[in-house]
């Protein structure tokens, strides 16, 4: 069974105003343009022109093969939602057009897809050519149209891989799609991760810093007994006296009395509560 892509559009310069539509039928497998159609409508609304484009496109596809399947692409959200039955058709001028479009092919052989306007340029150019011809008092002709020459070929319809979990063909199709989309983009992140790759930190000189950390080890142990956080001598300020084992007893006593032990005041030191000396 053949499959066609119908891309349709309509426009009105004034809404309502001088209006026209355009539609193109292409082969779903190759994207080759098979036929084009366009017409100047006189004064009409934009939505009526879009429905007229849809109807003309479906009829052109039926003329090629009445037994074919058709995939409709339009940038009109209104037409797509109404033809799929998700939105009701309330406007009296559009009800008969929608009914006629639904009768061209059996409903099970027609699918609809909304596409952004930039992907519907071929049909849009046809509609504008028809409006330009009507403005000049003439009619649109496929022999003078340049819409096909100025527009890339329609994208072929690629069905999604389907089948039960473990279906070899479906799995192979997904793998090929993943490899194609990720070609040339190396990423060290694990699958499913949304974080940046972790880079190992540069090694740090373990000279004076290591000695200070060793000197502060006793202070960490003493601080654990007193239930207060202790800091290594190198982690506070440069030149601070190391708190070793001698400070452990003072910290225990201070914990019982809820005061900090006094220290020799250094340059710029201030006085803390209970006479304790606080570092600058």
GROMACS .gro file of C-alpha atoms in nm:
model
  280
    1UNK     CA    1   0.000   0.000   0.000
    2UNK     CA    2   0.136   0.341  -0.096
    3UNK     CA    3   0.171   0.616   0.159
    4UNK     CA    4   0.153   0.988   0.087
    5UNK     CA    5   0.237   1.301   0.282
    6UNK     CA    6  -0.007   1.588   0.239
    7UNK     CA    7   0.117   1.931   0.347
    8UNK     CA    8  -0.146   2.203   0.326
    9UNK     CA    9  -0.178   2.567   0.420
   10UNK     CA   10  -0.409   2.862   0.368
   11UNK     CA   11  -0.389   3.233   0.428
   12UNK     CA   12  -0.593   3.550   0.424
   13UNK     CA   13  -0.453   3.898   0.382
   14UNK     CA   14  -0.689   4.078   0.614
   15UNK     CA   15  -0.875   3.787   0.784
   16UNK     CA   16  -1.118   3.813   0.624
   17UNK     CA   17  -0.957   3.938   0.308
   18UNK     CA   18  -0.807   3.812  -0.018
   19UNK     CA   19  -0.736   3.446   0.057
   20UNK     CA   20  -0.580   3.142  -0.102
   21UNK     CA   21  -0.457   2.794  -0.023
   22UNK     CA   22  -0.178   2.562  -0.128
   23UNK     CA   23  -0.124   2.188  -0.091
   24UNK     CA   24   0.147   1.945  -0.196
   25UNK     CA   25   0.144   1.565  -0.206
   26UNK     CA   26   0.475   1.381  -0.172
   27UNK     CA   27   0.589   1.022  -0.146
   28UNK     CA   28   0.623   0.920   0.220
   29UNK     CA   29   0.919   0.691   0.155
   30UNK     CA   30   1.135   0.922  -0.059
   31UNK     CA   31   1.002   1.273   0.002
   32UNK     CA   32   0.960   1.324  -0.374
   33UNK     CA   33   0.697   1.582  -0.472
   34UNK     CA   34   0.419   1.410  -0.666
   35UNK     CA   35   0.167   1.688  -0.724
   36UNK     CA   36   0.090   2.048  -0.621
   37UNK     CA   37  -0.231   2.244  -0.609
   38UNK     CA   38  -0.324   2.601  -0.517
   39UNK     CA   39  -0.618   2.836  -0.567
   40UNK     CA   40  -0.722   3.194  -0.506
   41UNK     CA   41  -1.045   3.203  -0.302
   42UNK     CA   42  -1.147   3.567  -0.308
   43UNK     CA   43  -1.245   3.708   0.032
   44UNK     CA   44  -1.236   3.449   0.310
   45UNK     CA   45  -1.102   3.395   0.659
   46UNK     CA   46  -0.771   3.237   0.740
   47UNK     CA   47  -0.928   2.922   0.892
   48UNK     CA   48  -1.157   2.865   0.596
   49UNK     CA   49  -0.856   2.894   0.363
   50UNK     CA   50  -0.668   2.635   0.571
   51UNK     CA   51  -0.959   2.391   0.552
   52UNK     CA   52  -0.983   2.444   0.178
   53UNK     CA   53  -0.613   2.362   0.150
   54UNK     CA   54  -0.659   2.041   0.349
   55UNK     CA   55  -0.954   1.934   0.134
   56UNK     CA   56  -0.764   2.004  -0.189
   57UNK     CA   57  -0.459   1.812  -0.067
   58UNK     CA   58  -0.661   1.504   0.030
   59UNK     CA   59  -0.842   1.505  -0.304
   60UNK     CA   60  -0.509   1.534  -0.491
   61UNK     CA   61  -0.377   1.232  -0.296
   62UNK     CA   62  -0.690   1.032  -0.376
   63UNK     CA   63  -0.648   1.110  -0.744
   64UNK     CA   64  -0.302   0.950  -0.728
   65UNK     CA   65  -0.413   0.637  -0.540
   66UNK     CA   66  -0.753   0.601  -0.369
   67UNK     CA   67  -0.625   0.304  -0.167
   68UNK     CA   68  -0.322   0.483  -0.021
   69UNK     CA   69  -0.255   0.583   0.337
   70UNK     CA   70  -0.217   0.956   0.401
   71UNK     CA   71  -0.024   1.148   0.665
   72UNK     CA   72  -0.138   1.511   0.687
   73UNK     CA   73   0.100   1.780   0.811
   74UNK     CA   74  -0.023   2.133   0.880
   75UNK     CA   75   0.086   2.427   1.092
   76UNK     CA   76  -0.276   2.504   1.184
   77UNK     CA   77  -0.336   2.381   1.537
   78UNK     CA   78  -0.708   2.444   1.496
   79UNK     CA   79  -0.750   2.225   1.187
   80UNK     CA   80  -0.536   1.940   1.326
   81UNK     CA   81  -0.714   1.929   1.663
   82UNK     CA   82  -1.060   1.949   1.504
   83UNK     CA   83  -0.993   1.682   1.242
   84UNK     CA   84  -0.864   1.441   1.507
   85UNK     CA   85  -1.180   1.501   1.713
   86UNK     CA   86  -1.004   1.654   2.011
   87UNK     CA   87  -1.164   1.995   1.952
   88UNK     CA   88  -1.523   2.065   1.852
   89UNK     CA   89  -1.603   2.246   1.528
   90UNK     CA   90  -1.830   2.538   1.609
   91UNK     CA   91  -1.790   2.775   1.313
   92UNK     CA   92  -2.071   2.719   1.058
   93UNK     CA   93  -1.840   2.789   0.761
   94UNK     CA   94  -1.593   2.520   0.865
   95UNK     CA   95  -1.831   2.235   0.954
   96UNK     CA   96  -1.913   2.137   0.594
   97UNK     CA   97  -1.546   2.165   0.489
   98UNK     CA   98  -1.436   1.936   0.774
   99UNK     CA   99  -1.709   1.686   0.686
  100UNK     CA  100  -1.601   1.679   0.322
  101UNK     CA  101  -1.234   1.630   0.421
  102UNK     CA  102  -1.328   1.340   0.648
  103UNK     CA  103  -1.505   1.163   0.360
  104UNK     CA  104  -1.216   1.166   0.111
  105UNK     CA  105  -1.040   0.865   0.270
  106UNK     CA  106  -1.155   0.619   0.535
  107UNK     CA  107  -1.062   0.764   0.875
  108UNK     CA  108  -0.835   0.471   0.962
  109UNK     CA  109  -0.611   0.551   0.665
  110UNK     CA  110  -0.550   0.918   0.753
  111UNK     CA  111  -0.329   1.051   1.032
  112UNK     CA  112  -0.269   1.413   1.131
  113UNK     CA  113   0.036   1.592   1.266
  114UNK     CA  114   0.091   1.953   1.367
  115UNK     CA  115   0.422   2.099   1.247
  116UNK     CA  116   0.578   2.443   1.304
  117UNK     CA  117   0.536   2.699   1.028
  118UNK     CA  118   0.899   2.684   0.916
  119UNK     CA  119   0.849   2.318   0.824
  120UNK     CA  120   0.543   2.395   0.610
  121UNK     CA  121   0.708   2.638   0.370
  122UNK     CA  122   0.622   2.453   0.051
  123UNK     CA  123   0.245   2.475   0.105
  124UNK     CA  124   0.279   2.829   0.239
  125UNK     CA  125   0.458   2.940  -0.080
  126UNK     CA  126   0.187   2.782  -0.293
  127UNK     CA  127  -0.085   2.969  -0.100
  128UNK     CA  128   0.099   3.298  -0.145
  129UNK     CA  129   0.148   3.234  -0.515
  130UNK     CA  130  -0.228   3.180  -0.548
  131UNK     CA  131  -0.302   3.505  -0.361
  132UNK     CA  132  -0.051   3.694  -0.575
  133UNK     CA  133  -0.210   3.555  -0.892
  134UNK     CA  134  -0.555   3.656  -0.771
  135UNK     CA  135  -0.432   4.005  -0.696
  136UNK     CA  136  -0.317   4.036  -1.056
  137UNK     CA  137  -0.652   3.911  -1.178
  138UNK     CA  138  -0.515   3.574  -1.289
  139UNK     CA  139  -0.512   3.216  -1.166
  140UNK     CA  140  -0.235   3.003  -1.020
  141UNK     CA  141  -0.062   2.767  -1.262
  142UNK     CA  142   0.173   2.479  -1.175
  143UNK     CA  143   0.382   2.560  -1.483
  144UNK     CA  144   0.484   2.899  -1.341
  145UNK     CA  145   0.513   2.793  -0.976
  146UNK     CA  146   0.852   2.810  -0.807
  147UNK     CA  147   0.741   2.674  -0.469
  148UNK     CA  148   0.890   2.330  -0.531
  149UNK     CA  149   1.220   2.475  -0.649
  150UNK     CA  150   1.254   2.703  -0.347
  151UNK     CA  151   1.163   2.442  -0.086
  152UNK     CA  152   1.357   2.134   0.035
  153UNK     CA  153   1.192   1.800  -0.025
  154UNK     CA  154   0.946   1.683   0.240
  155UNK     CA  155   1.092   1.461   0.507
  156UNK     CA  156   1.006   1.093   0.461
  157UNK     CA  157   0.786   0.942   0.729
  158UNK     CA  158   0.998   0.716   0.952
  159UNK     CA  159   0.781   0.486   1.165
  160UNK     CA  160   0.896   0.438   1.522
  161UNK     CA  161   1.039   0.100   1.616
  162UNK     CA  162   0.772  -0.118   1.773
  163UNK     CA  163   0.738  -0.468   1.907
  164UNK     CA  164   0.753  -0.658   2.235
  165UNK     CA  165   1.049  -0.603   2.472
  166UNK     CA  166   1.323  -0.826   2.331
  167UNK     CA  167   1.209  -0.785   1.970
  168UNK     CA  168   1.543  -0.798   1.785
  169UNK     CA  169   1.438  -0.574   1.499
  170UNK     CA  170   1.295  -0.306   1.727
  171UNK     CA  171   1.603  -0.314   1.946
  172UNK     CA  172   1.835  -0.286   1.647
  173UNK     CA  173   1.638   0.011   1.517
  174UNK     CA  174   1.669   0.191   1.849
  175UNK     CA  175   2.042   0.122   1.865
  176UNK     CA  176   2.095   0.258   1.514
  177UNK     CA  177   1.895   0.570   1.598
  178UNK     CA  178   2.100   0.626   1.915
  179UNK     CA  179   2.428   0.583   1.729
  180UNK     CA  180   2.319   0.823   1.457
  181UNK     CA  181   2.210   1.096   1.700
  182UNK     CA  182   2.528   1.070   1.907
  183UNK     CA  183   2.780   1.049   1.619
  184UNK     CA  184   3.082   1.268   1.681
  185UNK     CA  185   2.975   1.372   2.030
  186UNK     CA  186   3.197   1.188   2.281
  187UNK     CA  187   3.078   1.212   2.643
  188UNK     CA  188   3.239   1.052   2.945
  189UNK     CA  189   2.922   1.077   3.153
  190UNK     CA  190   2.734   0.757   3.241
  191UNK     CA  191   2.405   0.694   3.066
  192UNK     CA  192   2.119   0.890   3.223
  193UNK     CA  193   2.351   1.125   3.407
  194UNK     CA  194   2.277   1.497   3.390
  195UNK     CA  195   2.599   1.605   3.559
  196UNK     CA  196   2.927   1.709   3.407
  197UNK     CA  197   3.219   1.461   3.402
  198UNK     CA  198   3.420   1.464   3.723
  199UNK     CA  199   3.776   1.589   3.678
  200UNK     CA  200   4.044   1.475   3.924
  201UNK     CA  201   4.184   1.759   4.134
  202UNK     CA  202   4.548   1.853   4.090
  203UNK     CA  203   4.783   1.717   4.363
  204UNK     CA  204   4.852   1.961   4.645
  205UNK     CA  205   5.198   2.022   4.788
  206UNK     CA  206   5.213   1.817   5.110
  207UNK     CA  207   5.485   2.025   5.279
  208UNK     CA  208   5.403   2.261   5.566
  209UNK     CA  209   5.033   2.185   5.523
  210UNK     CA  210   5.091   1.818   5.611
  211UNK     CA  211   5.283   1.910   5.924
  212UNK     CA  212   5.004   2.142   6.035
  213UNK     CA  213   4.739   1.874   5.975
  214UNK     CA  214   4.941   1.625   6.184
  215UNK     CA  215   4.976   1.874   6.467
  216UNK     CA  216   4.600   1.931   6.468
  217UNK     CA  217   4.510   1.563   6.496
  218UNK     CA  218   4.519   1.573   6.875
  219UNK     CA  219   4.294   1.875   6.880
  220UNK     CA  220   4.034   1.687   6.676
  221UNK     CA  221   4.032   1.407   6.930
  222UNK     CA  222   4.001   1.648   7.222
  223UNK     CA  223   3.720   1.833   7.052
  224UNK     CA  224   3.524   1.509   7.012
  225UNK     CA  225   3.536   1.450   7.392
  226UNK     CA  226   3.411   1.806   7.460
  227UNK     CA  227   3.126   1.775   7.198
  228UNK     CA  228   3.249   2.089   7.016
  229UNK     CA  229   3.398   2.099   6.669
  230UNK     CA  230   3.778   2.113   6.672
  231UNK     CA  231   3.986   2.256   6.391
  232UNK     CA  232   4.337   2.159   6.288
  233UNK     CA  233   4.606   2.418   6.343
  234UNK     CA  234   4.651   2.468   5.971
  235UNK     CA  235   4.281   2.519   5.902
  236UNK     CA  236   4.237   2.843   6.100
  237UNK     CA  237   4.482   3.129   6.035
  238UNK     CA  238   4.844   3.136   5.936
  239UNK     CA  239   5.079   3.117   6.240
  240UNK     CA  240   4.812   3.006   6.492
  241UNK     CA  241   4.955   2.792   6.777
  242UNK     CA  242   4.886   2.421   6.740
  243UNK     CA  243   4.636   2.271   6.979
  244UNK     CA  244   4.787   1.943   7.083
  245UNK     CA  245   4.737   1.698   7.364
  246UNK     CA  246   4.794   1.968   7.623
  247UNK     CA  247   4.479   2.148   7.510
  248UNK     CA  248   4.261   1.839   7.547
  249UNK     CA  249   4.235   1.860   7.924
  250UNK     CA  250   4.161   2.228   7.912
  251UNK     CA  251   3.883   2.164   7.662
  252UNK     CA  252   3.726   1.899   7.888
  253UNK     CA  253   3.735   2.138   8.181
  254UNK     CA  254   3.592   2.415   7.969
  255UNK     CA  255   3.309   2.189   7.854
  256UNK     CA  256   3.208   2.125   8.218
  257UNK     CA  257   3.220   2.497   8.300
  258UNK     CA  258   3.061   2.603   7.969
  259UNK     CA  259   3.348   2.846   7.903
  260UNK     CA  260   3.639   2.841   7.661
  261UNK     CA  261   3.992   2.800   7.805
  262UNK     CA  262   4.209   3.108   7.817
  263UNK     CA  263   4.514   3.128   7.591
  264UNK     CA  264   4.809   3.352   7.563
  265UNK     CA  265   4.689   3.663   7.381
  266UNK     CA  266   4.849   3.703   7.041
  267UNK     CA  267   4.886   4.011   6.833
  268UNK     CA  268   4.548   4.168   6.761
  269UNK     CA  269   4.362   3.917   6.981
  270UNK     CA  270   4.032   4.018   7.142
  271UNK     CA  271   3.864   3.916   7.466
  272UNK     CA  272   3.583   3.662   7.445
  273UNK     CA  273   3.318   3.592   7.702
  274UNK     CA  274   3.434   3.481   8.050
  275UNK     CA  275   3.774   3.637   7.983
  276UNK     CA  276   3.868   3.390   7.715
  277UNK     CA  277   4.098   3.514   7.444
  278UNK     CA  278   3.951   3.488   7.093
  279UNK     CA  279   4.169   3.478   6.779
  280UNK     CA  280   4.180   3.784   6.562
   0.00000   0.00000   0.00000
